[in-house]
Amino acid sequence: MMKNMMLDAQVTPNGLKDRMLLLSALDIILSPEDWLRTYRMQSEWSGDVCLGEVNNGAGDTIHMLWTCGGVLLKGFDHESPVSPHARDEYEVWPGMYDGVPDDMMELLEDEALEKEDVTFCMWREAGDKEWSMGNTNFPEGYDDGSSFLLGKIIATPEEYQDWAESYYELPISLGVVSQIFNGVPITAQMISALHPQRNVTEAIKELKQLGVQVHES
């Protein structure tokens, strides 16, 4: 298994954003409690900057920042030897942020993003054909957590169904999940099919705030 990886060039900034939106929409439906959700998106986090987050609830996170100039991902695997917490001098691994565009680096200064909690970082500017990373040099066998955490950005309905049934301990309709993955506007019936106990009115309100298509009829 590859321990350190980068997103495939075919995963574009917009494609990644669309995937995070649908994963966040599914989490809104399946979890009334925000703090229990794994996927979150704030479309207007700061001006025209969109913030996405993957948080497994065990101390491992990916923060994603979409700007007019591209997107940046900052990942943190709390068990990685690359973590500042695992180093005697408690500092970000040398070269981690080398080459990060200035506008993206400035956004990372926000305390909520915990810039020092990082084990991998990658970005892709508008017009780039592939993803970029800093100039890190890890010892043999050091795992930065990128393979583990990037794998949380689920790519297929089947994979999501399998994960959600385990995480939420609910039977999950593959048909409805597939519809959402395919961009079908979310209806009250779809919400109830996924989570019969969910307050549909509250879910629809959150889905609208998220910015996904909803049909209330």
mmCIF file of N, CA and C in Angstrom, residues 16-24 38-46 48-55 61-67 71-75 112-113:
data_model
loop_
_atom_site.group_PDB
_atom_site.id
_atom_site.type_symbol
_atom_site.label_atom_id
_atom_site.label_comp_id
_atom_site.label_asym_id
_atom_site.label_seq_id
_atom_site.Cartn_x
_atom_site.Cartn_y
_atom_site.Cartn_z
ATOM 1 N N LEU A 16 -13.848 17.946 -7.075
ATOM 2 C CA LEU A 16 -13.692 17.686 -5.643
ATOM 3 C C LEU A 16 -14.751 18.439 -4.842
ATOM 4 N N LYS A 17 -15.007 19.673 -5.237
ATOM 5 C CA LYS A 17 -16.023 20.476 -4.547
ATOM 6 C C LYS A 17 -17.406 19.849 -4.689
ATOM 7 N N ASP A 18 -17.741 19.398 -5.884
ATOM 8 C CA ASP A 18 -19.041 18.755 -6.104
ATOM 9 C C ASP A 18 -19.185 17.504 -5.250
ATOM 10 N N ARG A 19 -18.104 16.738 -5.155
ATOM 11 C CA ARG A 19 -18.165 15.510 -4.359
ATOM 12 C C ARG A 19 -18.346 15.825 -2.876
ATOM 13 N N MET A 20 -17.630 16.837 -2.388
ATOM 14 C CA MET A 20 -17.775 17.224 -0.986
ATOM 15 C C MET A 20 -19.174 17.760 -0.692
ATOM 16 N N LEU A 21 -19.769 18.449 -1.650
ATOM 17 C CA LEU A 21 -21.131 18.950 -1.460
ATOM 18 C C LEU A 21 -22.129 17.806 -1.298
ATOM 19 N N LEU A 22 -22.009 16.788 -2.133
ATOM 20 C CA LEU A 22 -22.977 15.693 -2.038
ATOM 21 C C LEU A 22 -22.736 14.848 -0.784
ATOM 22 N N LEU A 23 -21.472 14.682 -0.392
ATOM 23 C CA LEU A 23 -21.192 13.952 0.846
ATOM 24 C C LEU A 23 -21.721 14.724 2.056
ATOM 25 N N SER A 24 -21.575 16.044 2.022
ATOM 26 C CA SER A 24 -22.098 16.880 3.107
ATOM 27 C C SER A 24 -23.620 16.837 3.139
ATOM 28 N N THR A 38 -19.287 13.722 9.478
ATOM 29 C CA THR A 38 -17.915 13.568 8.986
ATOM 30 C C THR A 38 -17.588 14.611 7.925
ATOM 31 N N TYR A 39 -18.585 14.979 7.124
ATOM 32 C CA TYR A 39 -18.374 15.891 5.990
ATOM 33 C C TYR A 39 -19.138 17.192 6.212
ATOM 34 N N ARG A 40 -18.441 18.315 6.004
ATOM 35 C CA ARG A 40 -19.063 19.630 6.165
ATOM 36 C C ARG A 40 -18.573 20.566 5.070
ATOM 37 N N MET A 41 -19.462 21.473 4.671
ATOM 38 C CA MET A 41 -19.102 22.516 3.709
ATOM 39 C C MET A 41 -19.703 23.841 4.159
ATOM 40 N N GLN A 42 -18.917 24.909 4.034
ATOM 41 C CA GLN A 42 -19.399 26.269 4.258
ATOM 42 C C GLN A 42 -19.119 27.054 2.982
ATOM 43 N N SER A 43 -20.170 27.284 2.205
ATOM 44 C CA SER A 43 -19.987 27.887 0.885
ATOM 45 C C SER A 43 -19.478 29.318 0.947
ATOM 46 N N GLU A 44 -19.804 30.023 2.019
ATOM 47 C CA GLU A 44 -19.342 31.403 2.168
ATOM 48 C C GLU A 44 -18.616 31.545 3.500
ATOM 49 N N TRP A 45 -17.542 30.785 3.634
ATOM 50 C CA TRP A 45 -16.798 30.770 4.895
ATOM 51 C C TRP A 45 -16.141 32.119 5.170
ATOM 52 N N SER A 46 -15.523 32.683 4.146
ATOM 53 C CA SER A 46 -14.868 33.986 4.281
ATOM 54 C C SER A 46 -14.892 34.672 2.923
ATOM 55 N N ASP A 48 -15.551 35.103 -0.648
ATOM 56 C CA ASP A 48 -15.861 34.137 -1.706
ATOM 57 C C ASP A 48 -15.099 32.830 -1.532
ATOM 58 N N VAL A 49 -14.566 32.602 -0.332
ATOM 59 C CA VAL A 49 -13.825 31.371 -0.042
ATOM 60 C C VAL A 49 -14.772 30.321 0.524
ATOM 61 N N CYS A 50 -14.706 29.117 -0.030
ATOM 62 C CA CYS A 50 -15.514 27.990 0.435
ATOM 63 C C CYS A 50 -14.636 27.053 1.261
ATOM 64 N N LEU A 51 -15.138 26.623 2.408
ATOM 65 C CA LEU A 51 -14.397 25.730 3.293
ATOM 66 C C LEU A 51 -15.075 24.375 3.362
ATOM 67 N N GLY A 52 -14.307 23.321 3.132
ATOM 68 C CA GLY A 52 -14.789 21.962 3.303
ATOM 69 C C GLY A 52 -13.977 21.255 4.372
ATOM 70 N N GLU A 53 -14.595 20.279 5.020
ATOM 71 C CA GLU A 53 -13.891 19.549 6.069
ATOM 72 C C GLU A 53 -14.302 18.087 6.082
ATOM 73 N N VAL A 54 -13.312 17.223 6.237
ATOM 74 C CA VAL A 54 -13.526 15.816 6.553
ATOM 75 C C VAL A 54 -12.970 15.618 7.957
ATOM 76 N N ASN A 55 -13.795 15.116 8.864
ATOM 77 C CA ASN A 55 -13.378 14.939 10.253
ATOM 78 C C ASN A 55 -13.914 13.602 10.741
ATOM 79 N N THR A 61 -8.197 14.964 10.285
ATOM 80 C CA THR A 61 -8.996 15.914 9.512
ATOM 81 C C THR A 61 -8.357 16.248 8.166
ATOM 82 N N ILE A 62 -9.206 16.695 7.248
ATOM 83 C CA ILE A 62 -8.753 17.405 6.051
ATOM 84 C C ILE A 62 -9.545 18.699 5.990
ATOM 85 N N HIS A 63 -8.842 19.814 5.859
ATOM 86 C CA HIS A 63 -9.486 21.088 5.587
ATOM 87 C C HIS A 63 -9.225 21.435 4.126
ATOM 88 N N MET A 64 -10.258 21.894 3.438
ATOM 89 C CA MET A 64 -10.164 22.246 2.021
ATOM 90 C C MET A 64 -10.634 23.675 1.834
ATOM 91 N N LEU A 65 -9.854 24.448 1.099
ATOM 92 C CA LEU A 65 -10.180 25.850 0.853
ATOM 93 C C LEU A 65 -10.249 26.097 -0.643
ATOM 94 N N TRP A 66 -11.439 26.472 -1.111
ATOM 95 C CA TRP A 66 -11.600 26.831 -2.520
ATOM 96 C C TRP A 66 -11.612 28.350 -2.641
ATOM 97 N N THR A 67 -10.741 28.881 -3.487
ATOM 98 C CA THR A 67 -10.698 30.309 -3.753
ATOM 99 C C THR A 67 -10.887 30.521 -5.250
ATOM 100 N N VAL A 71 -7.634 25.579 -5.219
ATOM 101 C CA VAL A 71 -8.033 24.887 -3.992
ATOM 102 C C VAL A 71 -6.801 24.365 -3.267
ATOM 103 N N LEU A 72 -6.870 24.367 -1.934
ATOM 104 C CA LEU A 72 -5.803 23.833 -1.092
ATOM 105 C C LEU A 72 -6.386 22.825 -0.121
ATOM 106 N N LEU A 73 -5.653 21.725 0.107
ATOM 107 C CA LEU A 73 -6.030 20.718 1.095
ATOM 108 C C LEU A 73 -4.940 20.627 2.148
ATOM 109 N N LYS A 74 -5.340 20.696 3.420
ATOM 110 C CA LYS A 74 -4.413 20.495 4.537
ATOM 111 C C LYS A 74 -4.908 19.310 5.351
ATOM 112 N N GLY A 75 -4.127 18.249 5.381
ATOM 113 C CA GLY A 75 -4.534 17.048 6.087
ATOM 114 C C GLY A 75 -3.732 16.831 7.354
ATOM 115 N N ALA A 112 -9.009 28.786 13.261
ATOM 116 C CA ALA A 112 -9.906 27.635 13.134
ATOM 117 C C ALA A 112 -9.301 26.526 12.282
ATOM 118 N N LEU A 113 -8.326 26.867 11.443
ATOM 119 C CA LEU A 113 -7.735 25.879 10.538
ATOM 120 C C LEU A 113 -6.510 25.194 11.134
#
